[in-house]
JSON list of C-alpha atoms in Angstrom, two decimals:
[
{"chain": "A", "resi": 1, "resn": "UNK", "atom": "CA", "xyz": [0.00, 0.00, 0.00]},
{"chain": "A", "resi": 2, "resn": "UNK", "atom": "CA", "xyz": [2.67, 2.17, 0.86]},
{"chain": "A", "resi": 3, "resn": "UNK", "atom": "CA", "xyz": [4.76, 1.23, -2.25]},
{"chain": "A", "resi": 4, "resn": "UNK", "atom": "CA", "xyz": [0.91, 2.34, -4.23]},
{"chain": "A", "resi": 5, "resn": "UNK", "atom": "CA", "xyz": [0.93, 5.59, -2.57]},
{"chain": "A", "resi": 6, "resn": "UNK", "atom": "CA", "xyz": [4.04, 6.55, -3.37]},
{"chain": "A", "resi": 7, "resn": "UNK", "atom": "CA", "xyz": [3.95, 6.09, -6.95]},
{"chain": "A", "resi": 8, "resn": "UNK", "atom": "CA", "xyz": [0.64, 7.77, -7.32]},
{"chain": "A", "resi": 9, "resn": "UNK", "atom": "CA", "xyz": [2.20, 11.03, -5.56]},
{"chain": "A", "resi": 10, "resn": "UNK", "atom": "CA", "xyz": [5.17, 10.90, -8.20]},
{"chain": "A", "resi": 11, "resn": "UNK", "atom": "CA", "xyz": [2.94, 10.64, -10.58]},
{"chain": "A", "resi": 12, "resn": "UNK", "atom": "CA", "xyz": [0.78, 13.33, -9.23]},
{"chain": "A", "resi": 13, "resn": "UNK", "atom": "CA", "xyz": [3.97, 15.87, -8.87]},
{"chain": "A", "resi": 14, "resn": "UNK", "atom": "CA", "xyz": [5.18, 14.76, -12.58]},
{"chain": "A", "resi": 15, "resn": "UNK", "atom": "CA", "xyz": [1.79, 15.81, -13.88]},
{"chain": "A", "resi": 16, "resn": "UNK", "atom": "CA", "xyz": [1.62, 19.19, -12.13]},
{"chain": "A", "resi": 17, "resn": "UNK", "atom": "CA", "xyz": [5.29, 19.62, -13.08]},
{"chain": "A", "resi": 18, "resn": "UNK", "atom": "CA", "xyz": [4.20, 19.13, -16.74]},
{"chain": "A", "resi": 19, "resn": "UNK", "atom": "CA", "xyz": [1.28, 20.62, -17.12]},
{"chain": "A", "resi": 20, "resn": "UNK", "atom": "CA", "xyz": [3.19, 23.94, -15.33]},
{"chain": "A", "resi": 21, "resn": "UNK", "atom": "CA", "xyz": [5.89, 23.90, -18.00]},
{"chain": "A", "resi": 22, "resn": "UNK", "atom": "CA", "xyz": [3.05, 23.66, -20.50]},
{"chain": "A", "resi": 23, "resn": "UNK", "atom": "CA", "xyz": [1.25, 26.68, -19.52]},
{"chain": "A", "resi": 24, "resn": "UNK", "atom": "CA", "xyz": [4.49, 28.41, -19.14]},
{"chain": "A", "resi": 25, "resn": "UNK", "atom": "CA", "xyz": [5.23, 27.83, -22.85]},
{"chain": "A", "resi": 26, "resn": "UNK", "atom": "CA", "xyz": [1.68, 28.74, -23.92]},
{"chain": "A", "resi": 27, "resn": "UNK", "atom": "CA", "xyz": [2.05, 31.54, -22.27]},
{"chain": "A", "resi": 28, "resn": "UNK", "atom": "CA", "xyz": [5.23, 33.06, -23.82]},
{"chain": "A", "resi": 29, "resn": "UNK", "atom": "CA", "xyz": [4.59, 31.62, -27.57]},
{"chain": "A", "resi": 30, "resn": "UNK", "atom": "CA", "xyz": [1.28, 33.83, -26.66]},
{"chain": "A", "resi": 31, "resn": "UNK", "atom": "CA", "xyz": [3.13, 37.12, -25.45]},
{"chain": "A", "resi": 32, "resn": "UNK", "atom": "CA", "xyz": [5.26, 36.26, -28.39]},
{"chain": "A", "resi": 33, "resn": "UNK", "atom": "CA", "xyz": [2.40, 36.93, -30.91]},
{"chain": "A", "resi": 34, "resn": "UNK", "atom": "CA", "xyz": [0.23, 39.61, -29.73]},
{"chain": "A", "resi": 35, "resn": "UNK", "atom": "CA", "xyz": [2.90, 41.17, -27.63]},
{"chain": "A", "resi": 36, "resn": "UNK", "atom": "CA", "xyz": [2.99, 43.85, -29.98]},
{"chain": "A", "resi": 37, "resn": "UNK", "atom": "CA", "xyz": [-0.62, 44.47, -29.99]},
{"chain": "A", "resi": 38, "resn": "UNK", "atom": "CA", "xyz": [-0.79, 45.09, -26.51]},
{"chain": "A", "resi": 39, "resn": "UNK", "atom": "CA", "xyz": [1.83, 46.96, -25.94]},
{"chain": "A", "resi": 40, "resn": "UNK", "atom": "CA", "xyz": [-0.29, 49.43, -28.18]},
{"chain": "A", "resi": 41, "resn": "UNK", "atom": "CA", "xyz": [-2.25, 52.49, -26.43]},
{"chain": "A", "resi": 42, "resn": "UNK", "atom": "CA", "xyz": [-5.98, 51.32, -26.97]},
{"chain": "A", "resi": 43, "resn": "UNK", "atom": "CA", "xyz": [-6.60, 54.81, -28.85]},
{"chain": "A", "resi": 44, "resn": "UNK", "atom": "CA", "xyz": [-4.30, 53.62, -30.81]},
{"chain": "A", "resi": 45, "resn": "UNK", "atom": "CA", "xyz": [-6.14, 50.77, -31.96]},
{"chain": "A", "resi": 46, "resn": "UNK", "atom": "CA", "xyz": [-8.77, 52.54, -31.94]},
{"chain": "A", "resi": 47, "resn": "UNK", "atom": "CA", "xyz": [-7.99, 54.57, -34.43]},
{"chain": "A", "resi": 48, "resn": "UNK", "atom": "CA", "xyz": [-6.52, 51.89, -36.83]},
{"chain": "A", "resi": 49, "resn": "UNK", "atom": "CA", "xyz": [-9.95, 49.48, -36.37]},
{"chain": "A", "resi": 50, "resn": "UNK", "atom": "CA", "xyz": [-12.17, 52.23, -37.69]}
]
């Protein structure tokens, strides 16, 4: 039982690790792509939309 538990909690941290590293990826290919838009003043694209 003990030997059960203890593989189930590696598991557990290898998933959190993973999906954490995921959403840390997402996250920059996302600031990587509209980084530029929002580092734009919103009258800015403002102007430009209409």
């Amino acid at each position: 039982m003990n030997k059960g538990t203890a593989l189930l909690s590696r598991i557990v941290i290898l998933v959190v690790d993973s999906v954490s590293l995921a959403r840390q990826e997402l996250n920059a290919t996302i600031q990587r792509r509209f980084g530029q838009r929002k580092a734009l003043p919103p009258s800015d694209e403002r102007d430009r939309r209409y």
